[in-house]
Short mmCIF file of C-alpha atoms and ligand atoms in Angstrom, two decimals:
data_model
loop_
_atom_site.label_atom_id
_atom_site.label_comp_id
_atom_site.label_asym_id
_atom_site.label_seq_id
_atom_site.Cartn_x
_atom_site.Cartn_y
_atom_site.Cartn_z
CA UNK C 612 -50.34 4.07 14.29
CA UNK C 613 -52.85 2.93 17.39
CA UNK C 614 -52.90 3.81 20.25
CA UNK C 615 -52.04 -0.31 21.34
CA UNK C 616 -48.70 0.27 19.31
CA UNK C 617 -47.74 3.36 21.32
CA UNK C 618 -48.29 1.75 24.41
CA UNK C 619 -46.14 -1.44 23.72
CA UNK C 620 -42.62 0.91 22.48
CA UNK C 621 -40.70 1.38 25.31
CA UNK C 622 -38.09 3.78 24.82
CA UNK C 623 -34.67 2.83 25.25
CA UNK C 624 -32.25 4.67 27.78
CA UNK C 625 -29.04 3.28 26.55
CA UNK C 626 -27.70 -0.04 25.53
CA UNK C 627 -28.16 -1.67 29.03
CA UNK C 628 -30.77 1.08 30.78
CA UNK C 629 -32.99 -0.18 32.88
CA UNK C 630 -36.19 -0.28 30.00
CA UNK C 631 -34.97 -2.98 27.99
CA UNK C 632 -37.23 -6.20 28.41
CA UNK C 633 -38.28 -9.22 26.20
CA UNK C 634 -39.50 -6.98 23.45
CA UNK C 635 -36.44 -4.68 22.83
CA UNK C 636 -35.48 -5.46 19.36
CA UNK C 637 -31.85 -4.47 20.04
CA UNK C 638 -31.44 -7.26 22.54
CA UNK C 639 -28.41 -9.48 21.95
CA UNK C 640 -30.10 -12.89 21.12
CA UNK C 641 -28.77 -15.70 23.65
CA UNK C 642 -26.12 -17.68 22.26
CA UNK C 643 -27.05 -21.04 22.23
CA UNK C 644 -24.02 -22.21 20.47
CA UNK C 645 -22.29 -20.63 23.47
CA UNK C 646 -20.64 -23.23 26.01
CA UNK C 647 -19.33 -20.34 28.63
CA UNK C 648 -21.49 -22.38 31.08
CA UNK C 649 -20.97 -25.72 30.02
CA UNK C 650 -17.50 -26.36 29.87
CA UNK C 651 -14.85 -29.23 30.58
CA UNK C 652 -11.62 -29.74 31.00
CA UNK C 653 -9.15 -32.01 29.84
CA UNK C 654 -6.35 -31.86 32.46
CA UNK C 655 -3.32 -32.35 30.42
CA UNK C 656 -0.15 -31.73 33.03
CA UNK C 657 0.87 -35.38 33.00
CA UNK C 658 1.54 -35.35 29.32
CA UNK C 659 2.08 -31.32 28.03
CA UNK C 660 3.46 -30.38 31.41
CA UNK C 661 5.45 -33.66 31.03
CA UNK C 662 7.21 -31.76 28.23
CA UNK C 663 7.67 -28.12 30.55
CA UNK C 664 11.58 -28.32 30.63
CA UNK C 665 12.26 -28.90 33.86
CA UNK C 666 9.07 -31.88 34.33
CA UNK C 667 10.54 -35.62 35.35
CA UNK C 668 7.51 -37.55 36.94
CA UNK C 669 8.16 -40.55 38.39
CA UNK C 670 5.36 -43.23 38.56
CA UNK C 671 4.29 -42.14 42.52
CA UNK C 672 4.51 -38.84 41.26
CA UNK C 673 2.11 -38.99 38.49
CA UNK C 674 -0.02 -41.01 40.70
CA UNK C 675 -0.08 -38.27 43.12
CA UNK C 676 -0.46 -35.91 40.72
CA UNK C 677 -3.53 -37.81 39.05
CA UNK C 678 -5.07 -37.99 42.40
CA UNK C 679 -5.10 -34.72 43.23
CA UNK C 680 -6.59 -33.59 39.83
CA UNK C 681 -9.35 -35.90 39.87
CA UNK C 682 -9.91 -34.64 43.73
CA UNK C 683 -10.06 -31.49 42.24
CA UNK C 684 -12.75 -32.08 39.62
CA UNK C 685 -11.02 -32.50 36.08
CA UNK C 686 -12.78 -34.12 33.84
CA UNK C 687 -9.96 -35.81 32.17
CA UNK C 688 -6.81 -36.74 32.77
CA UNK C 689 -4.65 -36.70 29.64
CA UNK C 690 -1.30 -38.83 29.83
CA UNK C 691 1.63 -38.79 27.71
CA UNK C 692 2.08 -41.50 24.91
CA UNK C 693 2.53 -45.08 26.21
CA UNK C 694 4.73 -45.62 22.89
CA UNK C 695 6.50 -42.75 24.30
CA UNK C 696 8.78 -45.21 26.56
CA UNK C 697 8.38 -48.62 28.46
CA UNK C 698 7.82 -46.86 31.74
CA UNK C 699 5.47 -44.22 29.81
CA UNK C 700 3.10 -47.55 29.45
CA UNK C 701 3.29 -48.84 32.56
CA UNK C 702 2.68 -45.69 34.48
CA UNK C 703 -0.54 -45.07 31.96
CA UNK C 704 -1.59 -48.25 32.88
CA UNK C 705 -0.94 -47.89 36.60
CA UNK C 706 -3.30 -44.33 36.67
CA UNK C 707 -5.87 -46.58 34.41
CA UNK C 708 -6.04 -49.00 37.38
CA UNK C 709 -7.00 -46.29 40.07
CA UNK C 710 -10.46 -46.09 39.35
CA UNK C 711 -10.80 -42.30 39.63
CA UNK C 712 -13.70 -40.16 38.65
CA UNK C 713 -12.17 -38.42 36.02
CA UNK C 714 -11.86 -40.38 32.45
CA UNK C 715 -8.30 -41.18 31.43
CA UNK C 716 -7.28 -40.39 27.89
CA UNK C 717 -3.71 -40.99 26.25
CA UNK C 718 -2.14 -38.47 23.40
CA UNK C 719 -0.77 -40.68 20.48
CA UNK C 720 0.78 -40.03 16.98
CA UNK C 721 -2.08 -40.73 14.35
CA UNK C 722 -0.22 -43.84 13.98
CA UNK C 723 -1.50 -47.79 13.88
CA UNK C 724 1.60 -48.75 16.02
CA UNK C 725 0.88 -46.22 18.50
CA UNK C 726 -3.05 -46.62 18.43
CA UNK C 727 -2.07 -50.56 18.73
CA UNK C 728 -0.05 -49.41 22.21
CA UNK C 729 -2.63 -47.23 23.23
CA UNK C 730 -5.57 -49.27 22.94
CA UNK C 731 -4.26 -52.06 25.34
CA UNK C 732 -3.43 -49.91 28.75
CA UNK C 733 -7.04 -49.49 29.93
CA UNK C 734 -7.68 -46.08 28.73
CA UNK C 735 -10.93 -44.15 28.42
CA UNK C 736 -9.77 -42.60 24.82
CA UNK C 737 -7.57 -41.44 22.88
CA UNK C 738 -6.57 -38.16 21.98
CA UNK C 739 -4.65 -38.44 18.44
CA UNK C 740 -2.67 -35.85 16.55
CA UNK C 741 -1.29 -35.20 13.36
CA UNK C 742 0.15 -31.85 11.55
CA UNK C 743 -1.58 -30.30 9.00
CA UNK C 744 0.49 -27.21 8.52
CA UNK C 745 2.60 -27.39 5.79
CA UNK C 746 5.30 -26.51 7.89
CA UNK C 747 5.01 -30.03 9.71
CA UNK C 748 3.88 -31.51 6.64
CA UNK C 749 6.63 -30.53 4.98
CA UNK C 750 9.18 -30.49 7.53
CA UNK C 751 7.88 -32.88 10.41
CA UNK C 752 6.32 -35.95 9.32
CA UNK C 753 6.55 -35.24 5.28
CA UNK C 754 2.95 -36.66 4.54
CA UNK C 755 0.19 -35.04 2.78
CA UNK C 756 -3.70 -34.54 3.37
CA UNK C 757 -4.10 -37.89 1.32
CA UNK C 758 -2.05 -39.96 3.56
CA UNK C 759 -3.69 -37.93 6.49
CA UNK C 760 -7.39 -38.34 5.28
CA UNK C 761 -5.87 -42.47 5.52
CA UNK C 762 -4.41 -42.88 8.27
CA UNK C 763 -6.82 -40.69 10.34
CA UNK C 764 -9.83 -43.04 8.89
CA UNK C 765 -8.22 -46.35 9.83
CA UNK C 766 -6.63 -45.02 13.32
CA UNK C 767 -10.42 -44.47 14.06
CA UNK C 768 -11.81 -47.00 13.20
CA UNK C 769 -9.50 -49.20 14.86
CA UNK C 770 -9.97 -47.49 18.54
CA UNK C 771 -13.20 -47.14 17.65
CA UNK C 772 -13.77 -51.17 17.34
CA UNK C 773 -12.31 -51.24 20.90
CA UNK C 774 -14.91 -49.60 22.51
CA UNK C 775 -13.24 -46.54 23.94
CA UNK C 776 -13.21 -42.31 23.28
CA UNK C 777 -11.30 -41.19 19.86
CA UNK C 778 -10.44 -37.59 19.59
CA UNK C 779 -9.10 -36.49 16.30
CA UNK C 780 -6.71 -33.20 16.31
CA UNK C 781 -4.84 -31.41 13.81
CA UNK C 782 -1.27 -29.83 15.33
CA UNK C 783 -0.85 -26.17 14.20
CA UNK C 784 -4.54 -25.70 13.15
CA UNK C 785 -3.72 -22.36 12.58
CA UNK C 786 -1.32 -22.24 10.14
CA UNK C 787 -3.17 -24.83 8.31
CA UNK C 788 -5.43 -24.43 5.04
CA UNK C 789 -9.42 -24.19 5.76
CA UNK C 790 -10.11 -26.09 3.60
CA UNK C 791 -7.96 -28.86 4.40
CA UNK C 792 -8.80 -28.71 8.39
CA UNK C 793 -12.69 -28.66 7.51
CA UNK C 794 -12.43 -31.10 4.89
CA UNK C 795 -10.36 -33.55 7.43
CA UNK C 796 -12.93 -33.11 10.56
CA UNK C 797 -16.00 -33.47 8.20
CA UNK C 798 -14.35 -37.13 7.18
CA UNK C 799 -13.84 -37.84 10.87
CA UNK C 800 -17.24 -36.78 12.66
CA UNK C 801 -18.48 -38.88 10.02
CA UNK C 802 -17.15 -41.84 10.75
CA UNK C 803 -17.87 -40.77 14.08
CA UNK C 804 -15.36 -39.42 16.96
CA UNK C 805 -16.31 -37.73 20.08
CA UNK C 806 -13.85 -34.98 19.68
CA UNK C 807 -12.14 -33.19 16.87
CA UNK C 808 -9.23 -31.32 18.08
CA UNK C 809 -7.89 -27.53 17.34
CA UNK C 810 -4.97 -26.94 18.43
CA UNK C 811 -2.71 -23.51 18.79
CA UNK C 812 0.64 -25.46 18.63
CA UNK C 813 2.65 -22.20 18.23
CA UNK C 814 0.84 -19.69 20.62
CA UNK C 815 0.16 -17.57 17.24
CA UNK C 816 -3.95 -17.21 17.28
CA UNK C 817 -5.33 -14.04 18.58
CA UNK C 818 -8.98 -14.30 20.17
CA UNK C 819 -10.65 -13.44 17.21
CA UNK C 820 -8.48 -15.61 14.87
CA UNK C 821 -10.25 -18.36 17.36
CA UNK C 822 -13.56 -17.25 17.53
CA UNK C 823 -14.19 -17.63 13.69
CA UNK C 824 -12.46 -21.25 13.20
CA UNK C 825 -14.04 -22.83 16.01
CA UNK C 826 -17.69 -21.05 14.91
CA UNK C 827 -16.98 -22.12 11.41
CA UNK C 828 -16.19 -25.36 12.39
CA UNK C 829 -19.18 -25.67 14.78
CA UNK C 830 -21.08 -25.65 11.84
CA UNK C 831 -19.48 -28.26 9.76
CA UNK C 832 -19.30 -30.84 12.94
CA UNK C 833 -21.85 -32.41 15.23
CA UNK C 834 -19.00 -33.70 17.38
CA UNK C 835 -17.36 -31.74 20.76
CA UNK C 836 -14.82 -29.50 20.16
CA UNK C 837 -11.72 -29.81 22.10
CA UNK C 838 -9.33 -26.95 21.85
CA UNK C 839 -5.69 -26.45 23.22
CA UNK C 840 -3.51 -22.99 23.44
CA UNK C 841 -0.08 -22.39 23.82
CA UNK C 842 0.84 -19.22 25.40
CA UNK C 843 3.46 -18.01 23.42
CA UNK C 844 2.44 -14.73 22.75
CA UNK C 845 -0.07 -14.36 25.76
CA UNK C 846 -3.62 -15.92 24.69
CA UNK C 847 -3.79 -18.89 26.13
CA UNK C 848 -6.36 -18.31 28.38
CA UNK C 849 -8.03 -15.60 26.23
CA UNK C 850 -8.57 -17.94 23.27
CA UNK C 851 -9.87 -20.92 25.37
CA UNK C 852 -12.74 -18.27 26.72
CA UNK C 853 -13.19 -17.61 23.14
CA UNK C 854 -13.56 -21.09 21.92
CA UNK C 855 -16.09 -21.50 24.41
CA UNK C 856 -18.06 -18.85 23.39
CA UNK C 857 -18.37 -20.00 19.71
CA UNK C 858 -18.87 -23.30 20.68
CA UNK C 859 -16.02 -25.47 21.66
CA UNK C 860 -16.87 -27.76 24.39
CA UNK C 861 -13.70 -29.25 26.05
CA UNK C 862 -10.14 -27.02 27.14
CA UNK C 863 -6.72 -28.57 27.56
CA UNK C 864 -5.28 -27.60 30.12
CA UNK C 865 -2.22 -28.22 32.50
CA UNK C 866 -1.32 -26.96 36.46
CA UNK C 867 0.71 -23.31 36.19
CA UNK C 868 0.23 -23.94 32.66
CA UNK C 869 3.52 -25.75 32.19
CA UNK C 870 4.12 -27.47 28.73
CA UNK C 871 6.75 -26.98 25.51
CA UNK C 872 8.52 -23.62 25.63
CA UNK C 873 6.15 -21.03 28.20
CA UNK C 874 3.25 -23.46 27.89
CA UNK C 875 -0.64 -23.29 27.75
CA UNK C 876 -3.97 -22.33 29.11
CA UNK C 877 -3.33 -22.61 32.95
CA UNK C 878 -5.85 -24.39 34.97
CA UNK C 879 -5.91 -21.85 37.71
CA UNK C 880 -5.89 -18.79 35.04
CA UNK C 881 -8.96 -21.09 33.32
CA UNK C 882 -10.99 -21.47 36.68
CA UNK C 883 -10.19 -17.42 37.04
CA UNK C 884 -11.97 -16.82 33.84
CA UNK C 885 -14.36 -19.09 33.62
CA UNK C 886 -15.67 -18.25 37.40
CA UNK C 887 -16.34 -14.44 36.45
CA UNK C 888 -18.55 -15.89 33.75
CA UNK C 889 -20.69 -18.46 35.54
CA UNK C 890 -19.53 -18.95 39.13
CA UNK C 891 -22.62 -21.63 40.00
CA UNK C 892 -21.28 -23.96 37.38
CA UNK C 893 -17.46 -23.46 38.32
CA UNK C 894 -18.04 -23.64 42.48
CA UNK C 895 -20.52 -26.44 42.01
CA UNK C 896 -17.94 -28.50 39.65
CA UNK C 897 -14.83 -27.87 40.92
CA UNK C 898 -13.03 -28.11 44.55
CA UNK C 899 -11.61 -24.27 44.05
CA UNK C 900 -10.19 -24.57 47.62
CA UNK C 901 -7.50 -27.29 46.76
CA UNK C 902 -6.73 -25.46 43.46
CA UNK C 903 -3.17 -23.83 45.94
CA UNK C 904 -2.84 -27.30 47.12
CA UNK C 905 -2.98 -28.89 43.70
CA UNK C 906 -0.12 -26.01 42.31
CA UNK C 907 2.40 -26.39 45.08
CA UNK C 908 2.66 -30.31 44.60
CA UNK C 909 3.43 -29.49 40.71
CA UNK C 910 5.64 -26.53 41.42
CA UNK C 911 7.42 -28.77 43.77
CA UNK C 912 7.52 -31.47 41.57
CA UNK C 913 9.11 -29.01 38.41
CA UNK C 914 10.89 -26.91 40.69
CA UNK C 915 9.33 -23.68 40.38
CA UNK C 916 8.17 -20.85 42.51
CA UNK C 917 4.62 -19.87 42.17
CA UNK C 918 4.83 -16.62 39.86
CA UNK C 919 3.57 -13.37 42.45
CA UNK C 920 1.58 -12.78 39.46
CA UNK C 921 -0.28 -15.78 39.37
CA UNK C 922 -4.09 -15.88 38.49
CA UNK C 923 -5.97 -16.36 42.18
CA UNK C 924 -2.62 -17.88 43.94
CA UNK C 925 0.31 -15.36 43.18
CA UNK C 926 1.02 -13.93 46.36
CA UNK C 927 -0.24 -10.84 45.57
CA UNK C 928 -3.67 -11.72 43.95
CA UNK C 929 -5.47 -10.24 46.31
CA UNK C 930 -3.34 -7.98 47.65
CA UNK C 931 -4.61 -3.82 47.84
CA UNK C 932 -2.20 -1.15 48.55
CA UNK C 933 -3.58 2.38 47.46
CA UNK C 934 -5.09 4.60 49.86
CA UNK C 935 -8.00 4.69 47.84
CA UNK C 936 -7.94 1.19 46.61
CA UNK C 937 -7.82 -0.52 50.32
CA UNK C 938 -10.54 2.36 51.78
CA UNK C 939 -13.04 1.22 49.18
CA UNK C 940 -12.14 -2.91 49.49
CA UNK C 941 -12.42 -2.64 53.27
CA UNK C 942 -16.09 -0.75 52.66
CA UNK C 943 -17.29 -3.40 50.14
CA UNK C 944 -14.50 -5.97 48.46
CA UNK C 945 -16.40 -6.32 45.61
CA UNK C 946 -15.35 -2.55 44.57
CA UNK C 947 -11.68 -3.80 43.67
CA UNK C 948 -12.26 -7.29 42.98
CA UNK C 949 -13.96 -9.10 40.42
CA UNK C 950 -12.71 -12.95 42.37
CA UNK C 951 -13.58 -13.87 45.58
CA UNK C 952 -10.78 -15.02 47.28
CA UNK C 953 -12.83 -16.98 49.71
CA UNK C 954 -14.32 -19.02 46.77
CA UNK C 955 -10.32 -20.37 47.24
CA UNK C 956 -10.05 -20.45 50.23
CA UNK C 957 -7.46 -17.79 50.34
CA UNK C 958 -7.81 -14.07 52.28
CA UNK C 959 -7.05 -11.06 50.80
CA UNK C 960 -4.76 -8.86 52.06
CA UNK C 961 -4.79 -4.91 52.70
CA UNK C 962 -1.43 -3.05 52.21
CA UNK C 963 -0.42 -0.56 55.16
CA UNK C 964 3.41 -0.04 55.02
CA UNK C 965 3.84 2.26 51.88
CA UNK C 966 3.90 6.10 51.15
CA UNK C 967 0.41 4.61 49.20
CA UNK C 968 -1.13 4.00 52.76
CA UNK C 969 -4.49 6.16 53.41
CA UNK C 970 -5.93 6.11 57.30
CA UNK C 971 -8.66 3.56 56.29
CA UNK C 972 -5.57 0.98 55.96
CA UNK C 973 -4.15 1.97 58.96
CA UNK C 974 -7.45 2.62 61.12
CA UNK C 975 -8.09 -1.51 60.04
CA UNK C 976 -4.61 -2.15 61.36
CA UNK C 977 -4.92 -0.76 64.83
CA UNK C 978 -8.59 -2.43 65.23
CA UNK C 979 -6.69 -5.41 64.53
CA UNK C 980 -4.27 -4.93 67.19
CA UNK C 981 -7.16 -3.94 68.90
CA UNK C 982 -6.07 -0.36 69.81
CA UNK C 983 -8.01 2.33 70.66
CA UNK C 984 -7.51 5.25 68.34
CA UNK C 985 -10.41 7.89 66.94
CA UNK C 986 -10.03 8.67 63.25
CA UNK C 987 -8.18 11.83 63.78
CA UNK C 988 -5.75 9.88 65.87
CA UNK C 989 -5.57 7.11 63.22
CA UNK C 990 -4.71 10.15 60.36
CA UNK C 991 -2.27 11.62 62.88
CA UNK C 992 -0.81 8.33 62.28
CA UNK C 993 -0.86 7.67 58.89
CA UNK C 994 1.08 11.52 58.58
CA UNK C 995 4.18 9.60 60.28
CA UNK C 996 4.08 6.04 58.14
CA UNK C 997 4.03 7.90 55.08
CA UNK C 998 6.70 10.34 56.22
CA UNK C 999 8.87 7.31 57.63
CA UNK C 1000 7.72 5.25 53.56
CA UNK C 1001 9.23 8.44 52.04
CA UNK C 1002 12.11 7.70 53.07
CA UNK C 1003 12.96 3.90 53.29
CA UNK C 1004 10.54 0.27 51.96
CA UNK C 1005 8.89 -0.45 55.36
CA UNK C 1006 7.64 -3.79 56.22
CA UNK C 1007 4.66 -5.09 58.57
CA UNK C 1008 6.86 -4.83 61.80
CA UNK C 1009 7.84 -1.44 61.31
CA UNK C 1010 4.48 -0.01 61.09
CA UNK C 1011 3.32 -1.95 63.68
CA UNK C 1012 5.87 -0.11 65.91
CA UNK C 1013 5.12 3.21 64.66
CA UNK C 1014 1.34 2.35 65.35
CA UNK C 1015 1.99 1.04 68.66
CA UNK C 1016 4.45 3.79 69.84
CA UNK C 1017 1.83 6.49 68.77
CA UNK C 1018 -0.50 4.64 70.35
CA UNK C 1019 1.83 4.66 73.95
CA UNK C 1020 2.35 8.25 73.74
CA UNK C 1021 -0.91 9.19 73.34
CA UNK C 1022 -2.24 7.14 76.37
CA UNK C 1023 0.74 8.45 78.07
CA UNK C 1024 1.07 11.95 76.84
CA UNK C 1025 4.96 11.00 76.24
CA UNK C 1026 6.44 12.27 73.45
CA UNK C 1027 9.01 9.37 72.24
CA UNK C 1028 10.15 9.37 68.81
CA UNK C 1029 8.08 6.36 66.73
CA UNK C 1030 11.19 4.51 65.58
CA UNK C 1031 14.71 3.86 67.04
CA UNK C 1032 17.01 6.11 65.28
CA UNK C 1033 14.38 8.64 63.59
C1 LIG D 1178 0.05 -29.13 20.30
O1 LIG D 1178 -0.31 -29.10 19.14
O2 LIG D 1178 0.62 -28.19 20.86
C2 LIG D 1178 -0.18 -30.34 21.09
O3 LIG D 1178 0.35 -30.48 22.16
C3 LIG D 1178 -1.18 -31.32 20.59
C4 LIG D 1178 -2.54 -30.83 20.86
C5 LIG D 1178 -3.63 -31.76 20.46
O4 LIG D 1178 -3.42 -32.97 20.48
O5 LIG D 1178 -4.70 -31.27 20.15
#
């Protein structure tokens, strides 16, 4: 070989060392069927989270509710049927007539009657549905692909001719034949929706399972791909990131995630993910500070606490209790967390009343109370919380005192003990 050839190899010092460039050959090829960056969402809490269990919206409520999503940044508003009830119509048309940012779709049966309903409240689009499983073919509606292929084609055509977004979705894509889903959305892109829908009806798809339907089916559509997860068995937001990545363009969503049975991809858990994986896009889109705002008025509204596990609002999101865990997040947060907090408008919060404590915690403490300790003084300290945590749960108060006590003996050369009664 030349000398040229030797001079243009650049030897590789692992995967990710610091010599790969343009040339390496073992360079992961961007994805440009990707949409990890590129992403919107279809709020759907006023008509999934209408069916969480414990959801009853009245028309101000929904209003509110519809308000504060489009102040957040959705990018549609998805509302339940208007077929679904007379004041089901009326409220769709009363959020129609707001004249907020984000587009307003309806969710409909693939039905004339209900696409006749739908078409008249002032809606952006509709999102319709049909099974395709043959466990709601069979045991649900009782149709088969024929009647489907049918009523899918003149349901279309019919919102179509009125000027407004169609979205066609099969319920329980995935327990439904290939064949039969990619032989139904190739009919419908051709006639030409804006969306085809998969949807995860039972919670059952694992990421994978996702990846490889919505990539096979980016190839057999020229349409968006809307998807929508249910969380039964823990995916939900774990498949939507995956349908992104192989090309699905739109993810349902609702507020805590409320919906049938445990419900689906929660916004907040959504925003969590999707901010770790392009933060410009998600700050620059979304108001991320009103996200807590947005959660208490639907936890309110459903009458439910905000889970202490909850993505970026639990109350302990950004919480750090290990000695070694709050030294290094006090040095540099990003060592312990992958969200800013901030970016929410939230604070974190560094544990100091546990056996767990180290003298970093407590050394922040007292310069909050603005004490006046050295370091050896501050680990003198620590020695008695952790004695006092081995013994009992200790809350802020208590170590406050102990801190504060130390701190008056020291000055004072007294000798009191650092709580009453120990
Ligand atoms: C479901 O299948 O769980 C739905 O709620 C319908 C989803 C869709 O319309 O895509």
């Amino acid at each position: 070989s030349s000398g040229n050839d030797k001079k243009d190899f650049q030897p590789l010092s692992g995967r990710h060392g610091p010599h790969l460039n343009s040339r390496n050959p073992y360079q992961p090829l961007p994805d440009f069927l990707s949409n990890v960056n590129s992403f919107k969402i279809i709020e759907s809490t006023l008509r999934e989270g209408e069916q969480f269990a414990n959801a009853f919206f009245d028309t101000a409520k929904k209003i509110e509710i519809a308000k504060a999503l489009d102040d957040f940044g959705v990018d549609y508003i998805e509302l339940t049927s208007p077929a679904a009830s007379e004041q089901s119509r009326l409220d769709c048309e009363a959020i129609c007539k707001l004249g907020l940012k984000a587009k307003i779709l309806t969710h409909i049966r693939c039905h004339m009657d209900d696409a006749r309903i739908a078409v008249q409240t002032g809606v952006d689009g509709v999102d319709v549905v049909i099974g395709t499983s043959s466990f709601l073919r069979e045991h649900s509606h009782g149709k088969d692909m024929d009647y489907i292929h049918k009523t899918a084609i003149e349901v279309i055509e019919f919102v179509k001719s009125h000027n407004i977004e169609i979205r066609f979705s099969s319920e329980d894509s995935f327990r439904s034949e290939l064949v039969d889903l990619l032989s139904i959305y190739r009919t419908v892109d051709q006639i030409g929706v804006n969306r085809v829908g998969i949807a995860d009806t039972v919670g059952c798809a694992s990421p994978r399972q996702v990846y490889d339907l919505i990539r096979t089916l980016r190839g057999v559509v020229s349409c968006d791909i809307e998807t929508h997860f249910h969380n039964d068995t823990g995916c939900a937001v774990a498949n939507a990131y995956c349908a992104l990545e192989a090309g699905a363009t739109h993810i349902d969503t609702s507020v805590l995630g409320i919906g049938e049975r445990n419900g689906i991809t929660p916004l907040g858990g959504l925003v969590a993910r999707m901010i770790v994986a392009d933060r410009e896009y998600v700050t620059s889109k979304y108001k991320l500070h009103k996200l807590r705002d947005l959660e208490n008025l639907v936890a309110e509204a459903v009458e439910v606490n905000i889970p202490f596990n909850n993505y970026i609002t639990g109350f302990c999101a950004f919480t750090h209790k290990a000695g070694i865990h709050a030294k290094a997040i006090l040095a540099n947060p990003s060592t312990y967390e992958i969200i800013n907090p901030a970016d929410f408008g939230i604070t974190r919060y560094v544990h100091f009343a546990s056996r767990l404590t180290g003298w970093n915690a407590i050394k922040s403490r007292v310069e909050q109370l603005d004490l006046d300790m050295t370091d050896a003084q501050c680990k003198e300290c620590t020695a008695k919380v952790k004695q006092l945590a081995d013994v009992r749960p200790l809350n802020v108060d208590d170590v406050d005192s102990i801190i504060r006590q130390y701190h008056f003996n020291i000055k004072t050369g007294n000798d009191q003990p650092l709580l009453k009664g120990i």
